[in-house]
Short mmCIF file of C-alpha atoms in Angstrom, two decimals:
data_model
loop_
_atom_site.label_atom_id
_atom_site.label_comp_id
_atom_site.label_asym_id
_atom_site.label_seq_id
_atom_site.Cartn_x
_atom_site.Cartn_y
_atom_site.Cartn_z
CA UNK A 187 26.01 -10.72 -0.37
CA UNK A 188 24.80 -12.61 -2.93
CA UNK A 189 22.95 -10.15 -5.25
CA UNK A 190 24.65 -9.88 -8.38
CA UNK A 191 25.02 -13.92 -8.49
CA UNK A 192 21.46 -15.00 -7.22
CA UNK A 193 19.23 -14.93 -9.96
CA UNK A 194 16.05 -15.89 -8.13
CA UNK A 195 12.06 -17.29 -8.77
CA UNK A 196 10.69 -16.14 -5.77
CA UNK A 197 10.10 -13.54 -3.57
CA UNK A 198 9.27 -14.22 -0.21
CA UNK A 199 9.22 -13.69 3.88
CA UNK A 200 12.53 -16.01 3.63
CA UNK A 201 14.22 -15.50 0.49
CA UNK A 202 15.09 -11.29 0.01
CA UNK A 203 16.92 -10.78 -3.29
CA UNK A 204 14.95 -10.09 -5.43
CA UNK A 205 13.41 -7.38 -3.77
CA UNK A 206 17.11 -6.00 -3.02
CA UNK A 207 17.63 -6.57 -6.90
CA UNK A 208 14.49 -4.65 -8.00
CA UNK A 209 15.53 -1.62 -5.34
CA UNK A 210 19.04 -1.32 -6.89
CA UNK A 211 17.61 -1.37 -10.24
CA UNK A 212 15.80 1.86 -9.69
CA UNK A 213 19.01 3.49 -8.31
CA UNK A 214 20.84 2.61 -11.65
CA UNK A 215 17.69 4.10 -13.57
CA UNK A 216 17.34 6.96 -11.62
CA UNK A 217 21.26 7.83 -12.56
CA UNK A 218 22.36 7.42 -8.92
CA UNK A 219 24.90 4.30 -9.44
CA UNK A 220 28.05 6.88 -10.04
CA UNK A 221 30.77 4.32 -10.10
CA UNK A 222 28.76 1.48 -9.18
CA UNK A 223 27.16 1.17 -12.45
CA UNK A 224 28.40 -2.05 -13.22
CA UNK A 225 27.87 -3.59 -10.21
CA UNK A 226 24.10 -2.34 -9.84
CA UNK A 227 23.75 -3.40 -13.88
CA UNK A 228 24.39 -6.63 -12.56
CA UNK A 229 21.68 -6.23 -9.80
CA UNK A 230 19.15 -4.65 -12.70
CA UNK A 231 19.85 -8.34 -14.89
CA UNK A 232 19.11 -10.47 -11.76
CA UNK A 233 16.16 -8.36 -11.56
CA UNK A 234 14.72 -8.95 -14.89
CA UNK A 235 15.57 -12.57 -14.60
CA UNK A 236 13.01 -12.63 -11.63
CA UNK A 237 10.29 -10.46 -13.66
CA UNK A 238 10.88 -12.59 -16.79
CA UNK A 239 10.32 -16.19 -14.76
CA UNK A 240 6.82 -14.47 -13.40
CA UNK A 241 5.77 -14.04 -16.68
CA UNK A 242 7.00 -17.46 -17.97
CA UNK A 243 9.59 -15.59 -20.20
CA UNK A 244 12.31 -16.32 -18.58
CA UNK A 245 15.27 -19.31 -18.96
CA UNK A 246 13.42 -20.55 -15.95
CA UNK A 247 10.07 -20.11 -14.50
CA UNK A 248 8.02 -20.25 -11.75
CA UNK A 249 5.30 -22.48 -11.63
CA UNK A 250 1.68 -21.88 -11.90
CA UNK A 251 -1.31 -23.30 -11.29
CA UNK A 252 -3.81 -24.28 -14.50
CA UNK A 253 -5.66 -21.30 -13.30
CA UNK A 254 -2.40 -19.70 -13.83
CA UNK A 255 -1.45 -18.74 -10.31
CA UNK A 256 2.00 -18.57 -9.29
CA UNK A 257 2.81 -21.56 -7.28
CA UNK A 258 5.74 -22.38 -4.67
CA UNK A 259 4.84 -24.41 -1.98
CA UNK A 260 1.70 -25.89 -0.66
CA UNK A 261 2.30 -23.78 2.95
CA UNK A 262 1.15 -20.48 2.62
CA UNK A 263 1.33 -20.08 -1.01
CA UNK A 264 0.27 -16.91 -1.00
CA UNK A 265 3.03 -14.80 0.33
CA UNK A 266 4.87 -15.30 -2.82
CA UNK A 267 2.21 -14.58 -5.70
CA UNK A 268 1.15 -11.17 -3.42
CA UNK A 269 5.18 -10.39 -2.71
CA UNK A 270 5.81 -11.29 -6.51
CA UNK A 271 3.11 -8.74 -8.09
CA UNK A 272 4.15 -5.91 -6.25
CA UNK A 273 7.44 -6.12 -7.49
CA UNK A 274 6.31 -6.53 -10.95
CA UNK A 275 3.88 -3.30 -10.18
CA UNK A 276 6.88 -1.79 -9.01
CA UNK A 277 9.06 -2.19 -11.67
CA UNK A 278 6.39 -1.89 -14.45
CA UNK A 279 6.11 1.68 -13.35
CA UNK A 280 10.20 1.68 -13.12
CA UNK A 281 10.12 0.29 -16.59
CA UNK A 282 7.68 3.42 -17.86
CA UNK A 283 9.25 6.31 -16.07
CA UNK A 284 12.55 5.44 -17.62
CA UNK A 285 10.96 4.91 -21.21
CA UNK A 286 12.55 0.97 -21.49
CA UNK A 287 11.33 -2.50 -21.93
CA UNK A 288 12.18 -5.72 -19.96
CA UNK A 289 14.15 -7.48 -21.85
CA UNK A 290 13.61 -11.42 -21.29
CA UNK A 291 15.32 -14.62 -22.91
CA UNK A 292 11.57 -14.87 -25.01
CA UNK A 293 11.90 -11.17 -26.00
CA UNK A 294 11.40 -8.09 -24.94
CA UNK A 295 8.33 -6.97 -22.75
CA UNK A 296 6.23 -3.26 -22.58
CA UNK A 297 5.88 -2.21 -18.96
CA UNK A 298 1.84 -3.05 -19.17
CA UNK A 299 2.67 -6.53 -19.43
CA UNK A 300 4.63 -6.69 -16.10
CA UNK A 301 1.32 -4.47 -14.74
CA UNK A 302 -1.14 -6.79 -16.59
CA UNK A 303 0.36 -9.53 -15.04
CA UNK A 304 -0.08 -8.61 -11.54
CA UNK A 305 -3.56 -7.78 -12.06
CA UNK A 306 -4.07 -11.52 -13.03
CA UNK A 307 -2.89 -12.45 -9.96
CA UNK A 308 -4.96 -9.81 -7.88
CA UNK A 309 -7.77 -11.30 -9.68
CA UNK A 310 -7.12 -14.50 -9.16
CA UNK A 311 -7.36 -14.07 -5.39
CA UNK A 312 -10.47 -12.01 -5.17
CA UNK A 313 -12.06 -14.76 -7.40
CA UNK A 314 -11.56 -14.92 -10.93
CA UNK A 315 -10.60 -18.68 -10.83
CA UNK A 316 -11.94 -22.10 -11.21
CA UNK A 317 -13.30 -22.74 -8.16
CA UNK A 318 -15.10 -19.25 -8.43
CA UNK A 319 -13.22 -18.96 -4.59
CA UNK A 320 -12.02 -15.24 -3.07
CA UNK A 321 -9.24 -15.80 -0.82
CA UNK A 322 -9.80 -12.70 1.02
CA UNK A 323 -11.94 -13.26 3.59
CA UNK A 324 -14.94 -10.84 3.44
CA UNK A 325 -14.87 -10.07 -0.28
CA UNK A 326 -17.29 -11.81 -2.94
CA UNK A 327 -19.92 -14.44 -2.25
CA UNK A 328 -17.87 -17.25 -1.73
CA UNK A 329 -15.01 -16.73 0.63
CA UNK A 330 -13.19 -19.07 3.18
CA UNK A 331 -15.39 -19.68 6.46
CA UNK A 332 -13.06 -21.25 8.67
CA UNK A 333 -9.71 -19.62 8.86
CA UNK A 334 -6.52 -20.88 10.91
CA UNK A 335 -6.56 -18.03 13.09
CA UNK A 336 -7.97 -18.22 16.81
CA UNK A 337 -9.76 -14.85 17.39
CA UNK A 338 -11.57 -15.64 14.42
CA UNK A 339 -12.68 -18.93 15.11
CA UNK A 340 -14.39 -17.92 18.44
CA UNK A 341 -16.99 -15.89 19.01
CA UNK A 342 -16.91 -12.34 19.84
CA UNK A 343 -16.68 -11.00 23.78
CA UNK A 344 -19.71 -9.29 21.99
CA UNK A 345 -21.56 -11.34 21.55
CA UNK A 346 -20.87 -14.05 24.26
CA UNK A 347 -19.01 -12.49 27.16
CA UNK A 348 -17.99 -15.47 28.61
CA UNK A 349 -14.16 -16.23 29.64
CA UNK A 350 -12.82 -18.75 27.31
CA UNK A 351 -9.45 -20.39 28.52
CA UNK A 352 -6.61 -21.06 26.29
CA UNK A 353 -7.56 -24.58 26.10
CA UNK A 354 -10.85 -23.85 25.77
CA UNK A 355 -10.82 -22.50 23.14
CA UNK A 356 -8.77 -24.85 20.80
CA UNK A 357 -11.35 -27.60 22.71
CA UNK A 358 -14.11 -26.27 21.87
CA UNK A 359 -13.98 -23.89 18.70
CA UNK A 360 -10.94 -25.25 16.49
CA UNK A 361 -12.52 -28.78 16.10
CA UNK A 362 -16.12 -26.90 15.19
CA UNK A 363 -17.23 -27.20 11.77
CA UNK A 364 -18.97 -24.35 11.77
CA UNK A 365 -18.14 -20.86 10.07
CA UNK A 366 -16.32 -18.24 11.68
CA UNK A 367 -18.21 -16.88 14.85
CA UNK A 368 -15.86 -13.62 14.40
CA UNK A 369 -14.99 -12.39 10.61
CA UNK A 370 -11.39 -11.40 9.63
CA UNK A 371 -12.80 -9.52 6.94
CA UNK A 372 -9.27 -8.52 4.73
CA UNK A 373 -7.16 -11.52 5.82
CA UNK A 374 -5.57 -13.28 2.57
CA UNK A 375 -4.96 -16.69 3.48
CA UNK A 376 -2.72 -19.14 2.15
CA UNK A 377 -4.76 -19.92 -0.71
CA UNK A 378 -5.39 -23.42 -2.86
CA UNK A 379 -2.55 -26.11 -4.20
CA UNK A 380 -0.77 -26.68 -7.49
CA UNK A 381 -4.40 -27.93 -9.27
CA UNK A 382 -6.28 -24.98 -7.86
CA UNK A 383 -7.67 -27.30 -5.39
CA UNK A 384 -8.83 -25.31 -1.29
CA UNK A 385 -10.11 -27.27 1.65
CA UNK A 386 -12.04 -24.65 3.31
CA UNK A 387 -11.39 -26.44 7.12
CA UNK A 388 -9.75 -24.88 10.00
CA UNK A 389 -6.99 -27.75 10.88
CA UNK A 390 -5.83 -27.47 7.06
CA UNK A 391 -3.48 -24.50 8.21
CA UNK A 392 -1.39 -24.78 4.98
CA UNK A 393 -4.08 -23.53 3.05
CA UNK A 394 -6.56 -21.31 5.30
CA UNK A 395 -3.89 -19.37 8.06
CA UNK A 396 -4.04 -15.73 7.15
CA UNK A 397 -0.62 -13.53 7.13
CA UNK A 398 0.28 -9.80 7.32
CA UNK A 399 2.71 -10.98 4.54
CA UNK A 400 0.32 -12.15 2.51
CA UNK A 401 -1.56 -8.98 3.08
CA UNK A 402 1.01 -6.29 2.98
CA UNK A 403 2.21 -6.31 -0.60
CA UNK A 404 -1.26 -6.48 -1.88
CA UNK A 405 -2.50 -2.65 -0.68
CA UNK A 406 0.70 -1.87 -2.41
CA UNK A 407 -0.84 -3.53 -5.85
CA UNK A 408 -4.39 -2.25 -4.81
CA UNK A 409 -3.18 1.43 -4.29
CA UNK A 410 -1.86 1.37 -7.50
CA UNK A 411 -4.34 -0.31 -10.05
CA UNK A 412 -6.81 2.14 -8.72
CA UNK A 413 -4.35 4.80 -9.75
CA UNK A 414 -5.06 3.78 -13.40
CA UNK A 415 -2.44 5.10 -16.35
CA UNK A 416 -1.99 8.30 -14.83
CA UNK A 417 1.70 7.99 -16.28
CA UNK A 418 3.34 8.25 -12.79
CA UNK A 419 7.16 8.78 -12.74
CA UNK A 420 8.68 6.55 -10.60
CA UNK A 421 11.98 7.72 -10.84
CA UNK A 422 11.42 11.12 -10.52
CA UNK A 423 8.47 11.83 -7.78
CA UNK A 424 8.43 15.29 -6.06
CA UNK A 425 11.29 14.75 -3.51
CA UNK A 426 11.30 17.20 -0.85
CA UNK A 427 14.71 17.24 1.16
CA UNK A 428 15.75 14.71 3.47
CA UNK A 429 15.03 15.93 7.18
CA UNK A 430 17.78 17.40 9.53
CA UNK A 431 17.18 17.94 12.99
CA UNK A 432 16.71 21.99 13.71
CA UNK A 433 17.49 22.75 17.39
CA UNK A 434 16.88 26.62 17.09
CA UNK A 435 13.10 28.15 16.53
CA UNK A 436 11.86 28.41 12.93
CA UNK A 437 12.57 31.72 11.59
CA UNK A 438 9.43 32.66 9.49
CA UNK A 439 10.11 32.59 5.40
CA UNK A 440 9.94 36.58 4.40
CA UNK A 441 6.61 37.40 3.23
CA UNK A 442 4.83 40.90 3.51
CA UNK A 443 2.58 38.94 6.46
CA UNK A 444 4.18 36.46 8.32
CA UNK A 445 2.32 34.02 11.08
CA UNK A 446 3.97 32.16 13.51
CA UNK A 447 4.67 28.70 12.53
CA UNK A 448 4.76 27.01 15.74
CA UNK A 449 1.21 28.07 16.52
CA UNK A 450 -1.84 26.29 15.69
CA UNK A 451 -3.39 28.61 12.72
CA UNK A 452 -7.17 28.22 12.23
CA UNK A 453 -8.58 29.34 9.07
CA UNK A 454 -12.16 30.15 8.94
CA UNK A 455 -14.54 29.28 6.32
CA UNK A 456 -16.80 31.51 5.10
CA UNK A 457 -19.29 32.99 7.28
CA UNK A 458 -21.98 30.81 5.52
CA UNK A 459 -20.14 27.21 7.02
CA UNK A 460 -18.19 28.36 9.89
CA UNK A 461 -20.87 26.49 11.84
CA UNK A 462 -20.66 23.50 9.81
CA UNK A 463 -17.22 23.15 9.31
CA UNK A 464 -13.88 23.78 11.17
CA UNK A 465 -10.34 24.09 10.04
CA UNK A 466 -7.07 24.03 11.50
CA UNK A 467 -3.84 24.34 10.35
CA UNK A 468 -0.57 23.30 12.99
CA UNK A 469 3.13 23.25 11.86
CA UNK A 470 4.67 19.66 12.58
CA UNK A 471 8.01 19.71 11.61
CA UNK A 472 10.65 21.93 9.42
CA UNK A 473 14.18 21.54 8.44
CA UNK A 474 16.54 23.12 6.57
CA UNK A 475 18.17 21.32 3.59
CA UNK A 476 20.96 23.71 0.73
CA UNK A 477 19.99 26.48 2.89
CA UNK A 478 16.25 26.66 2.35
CA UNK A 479 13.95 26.05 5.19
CA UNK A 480 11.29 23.49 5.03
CA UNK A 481 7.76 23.43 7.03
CA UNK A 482 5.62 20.53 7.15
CA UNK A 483 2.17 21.68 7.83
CA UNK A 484 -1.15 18.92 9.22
CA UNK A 485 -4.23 20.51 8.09
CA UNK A 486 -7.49 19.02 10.19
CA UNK A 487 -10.92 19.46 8.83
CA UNK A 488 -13.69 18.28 10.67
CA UNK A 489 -17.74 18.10 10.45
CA UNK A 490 -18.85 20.28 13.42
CA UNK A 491 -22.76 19.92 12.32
CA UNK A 492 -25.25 17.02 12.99
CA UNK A 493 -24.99 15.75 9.28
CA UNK A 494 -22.93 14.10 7.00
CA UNK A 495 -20.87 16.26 5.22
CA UNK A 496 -20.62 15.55 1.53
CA UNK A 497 -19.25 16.86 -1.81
CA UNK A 498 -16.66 19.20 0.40
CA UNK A 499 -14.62 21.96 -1.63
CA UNK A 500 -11.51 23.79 -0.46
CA UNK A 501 -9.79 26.39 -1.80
CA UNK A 502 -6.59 26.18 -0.98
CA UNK A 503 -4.35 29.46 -2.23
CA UNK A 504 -0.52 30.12 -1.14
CA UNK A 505 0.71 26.77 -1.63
CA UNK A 506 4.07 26.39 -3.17
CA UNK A 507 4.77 22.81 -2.46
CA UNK A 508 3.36 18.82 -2.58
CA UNK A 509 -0.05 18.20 -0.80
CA UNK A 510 -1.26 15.11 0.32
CA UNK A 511 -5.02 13.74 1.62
CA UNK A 512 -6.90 15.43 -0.81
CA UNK A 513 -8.33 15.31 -4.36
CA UNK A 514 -7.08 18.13 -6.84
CA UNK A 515 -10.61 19.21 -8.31
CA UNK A 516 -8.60 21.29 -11.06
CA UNK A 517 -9.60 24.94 -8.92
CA UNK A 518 -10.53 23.23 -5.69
CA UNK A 519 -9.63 20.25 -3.68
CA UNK A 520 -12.42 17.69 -2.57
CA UNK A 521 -12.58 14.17 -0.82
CA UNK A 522 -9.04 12.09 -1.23
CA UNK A 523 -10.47 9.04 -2.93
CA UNK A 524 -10.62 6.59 -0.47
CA UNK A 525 -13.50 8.96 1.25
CA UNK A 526 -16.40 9.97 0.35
CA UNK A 527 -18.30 12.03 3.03
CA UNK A 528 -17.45 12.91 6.88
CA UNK A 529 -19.98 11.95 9.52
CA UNK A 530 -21.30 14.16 12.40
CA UNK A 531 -18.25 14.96 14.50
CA UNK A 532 -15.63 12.94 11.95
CA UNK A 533 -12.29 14.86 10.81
CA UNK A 534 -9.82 14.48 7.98
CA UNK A 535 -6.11 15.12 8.17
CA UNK A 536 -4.23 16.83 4.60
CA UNK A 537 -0.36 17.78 4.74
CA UNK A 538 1.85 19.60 2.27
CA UNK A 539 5.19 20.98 2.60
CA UNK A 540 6.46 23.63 1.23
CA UNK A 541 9.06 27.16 2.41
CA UNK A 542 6.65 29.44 3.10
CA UNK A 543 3.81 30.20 6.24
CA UNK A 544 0.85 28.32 6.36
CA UNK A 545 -1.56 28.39 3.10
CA UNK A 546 -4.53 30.15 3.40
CA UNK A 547 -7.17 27.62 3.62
CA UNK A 548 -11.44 27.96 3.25
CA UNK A 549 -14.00 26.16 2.36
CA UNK A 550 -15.97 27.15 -1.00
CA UNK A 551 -18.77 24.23 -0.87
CA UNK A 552 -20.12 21.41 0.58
CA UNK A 553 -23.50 19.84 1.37
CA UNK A 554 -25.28 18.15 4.70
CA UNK A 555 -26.86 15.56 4.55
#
């Protein structure tokens, strides 16, 4: 199909390969080519030829602009710089878990430079470029006002409950010169042209027309530049068992106490902030995979009091497997890190996984506010 000829530039909604590329690569680093390992070597080169262009290491490169964006096409450039840096965030970390450089035409290249260089694009769009401009709409001082995008551009049922017709609306509110009545705070739009050059108007759809493309591969980037150098392994994360159906009831693990899986379990918290704070533990899902049986368990947490919850501590003790929504304290577990407190009435959802009954689950502080 093309991937072990195609040595590609770009990395868009219409062009695949090197995202294919990049994908096989990690197979052939993780050690899971067997017998294919000279067809997915070929893959792995194709691969580096696309990481090598982004950095302008290559034989060929992409274009940038003089603020030193990547730069395809005037329509909706942005798909392809966001698309482009999470591959090279991707297979930075790739690069690092296997202990390798990228080895380009210009030399070869440490992992941070692949990372480095998809931070220069993330902060390129969220301003750091000569016109001072954030193309995500909502962020910094000086954002685009009239985006291509129709709920935007009128106003809000909110505000003006009024029945606008289709017509209507492109009448009245795509022509308007005005800002945007209605905020798509998040939307990346299409971003400026080869000189760094944006016309901030609504008709000039090339430029201002927001995307889920555009915005999908940059939470991937996001997520993990606020991870910092933890020295994540890539190639070897905690893999838990693929799923296989289970018709028959869960047979509990063998401990000295067993509980139920397939009943909601509610752990108390100490008599102190049982009035504050309620916990429940429920079995989603288990499977059995080289004859050890697998539960998945959803652990819900929620603010029963009248105040915002803040600095929360768990102890969580019996856990013998991955757990995810929460923040590993060192001999507690707080607030993941995209929260910070839990309103009046607010839950949070953790899960882990693991072949035993439910961990035992409390909470051993917190604070209302």
């Amino acid at each position: 199909m093309g991937g072990t000829g195609w040595g590609m530039t770009e990395f868009g909604w219409d062009v695949k390969y090197p995202g294919v590329q990049t994908l096989v690569a990690k197979f052939l680093m993780q050690g899971k080519a067997g017998h294919y390992a000279p067809v997915f070597e070929r893959y792995q080169q194709k691969a580096e030829y696309f990481m090598c262009s982004c950095l302008g290491k290559g034989s060929r490169n992409v274009q940038k602009t003089p603020g030193g964006l990547i730069f395809r096409q005037r329509w909706n450039n942005m798909q392809f710089v966001t698309s482009a840096s999470f591959l090279a965030t991707v297979y930075s970390d790739y690069l690092a878990s296997a202990g390798r450089d990228l080895k380009c035409s210009a030399g070869n290249v440490a992992p941070a430079e692949l990372l480095g260089f998809a931070k220069s694009q993330v902060d390129y769009i969220l301003g750091d470029n000569p016109r001072a401009t954030s193309y995500m709409v909502g962020y910094g001082n000086n954002y685009p006002q009239r985006v291509h995008h129709r709920a935007s551009s009128i106003v809000s049922i909110k505000v003006n409950p009024s029945f606008v017709s289709c017509r209507g609306g492109y009448a009245t509110w795509f022509s308007s010169k005005g800002s945007d009545p209605n905020l798509l705070v998040g939307a990346v739009v299409g971003g400026p042209d080869a000189y760094d050059n944006f016309g901030d108007r609504r008709d000039n759809y090339e430029q201002t027309e927001p995307a889920t493309y555009n915005n999908a591969p940059i939470l991937g980037i996001l997520a993990r530049l606020n991870a910092g150098h933890g020295g994540y392994n890539q190639l070897l994360p905690v893999i838990v068992p693929a799923a296989t159906p289970v018709v028959t009831k869960p047979s509990p693990a063998p401990k000295p106490k067993t509980i139920p899986p397939t009943k909601p379990k509610t752990t108390p918290a100490p008599a102190s902030s049982s009035g504050a704070i309620a916990i429940q533990q429920k079995l989603t899902t288990s499977w059995i995979s080289n004859g050890k049986r697998y539960y998945r368990y959803s652990t819900i947490v929620t603010n029963k009091s009248a105040k915002t919850l803040k600095n929360l501590k768990l102890s969580i003790s019996k856990l013998y497997g991955p757990l995810w929504g929460l923040t590993n304290l060192g001999n507690a577990y707080g607030f993941p890190s995209w929260l910070n407190n839990l309103a009046a009435g607010k839950s949070l959802e953790f899960v882990y996984i693991h072949t035993a009954n439910a961990a035992d689950v409390s909470v051993s502080a917190y604070t209302l506010a």
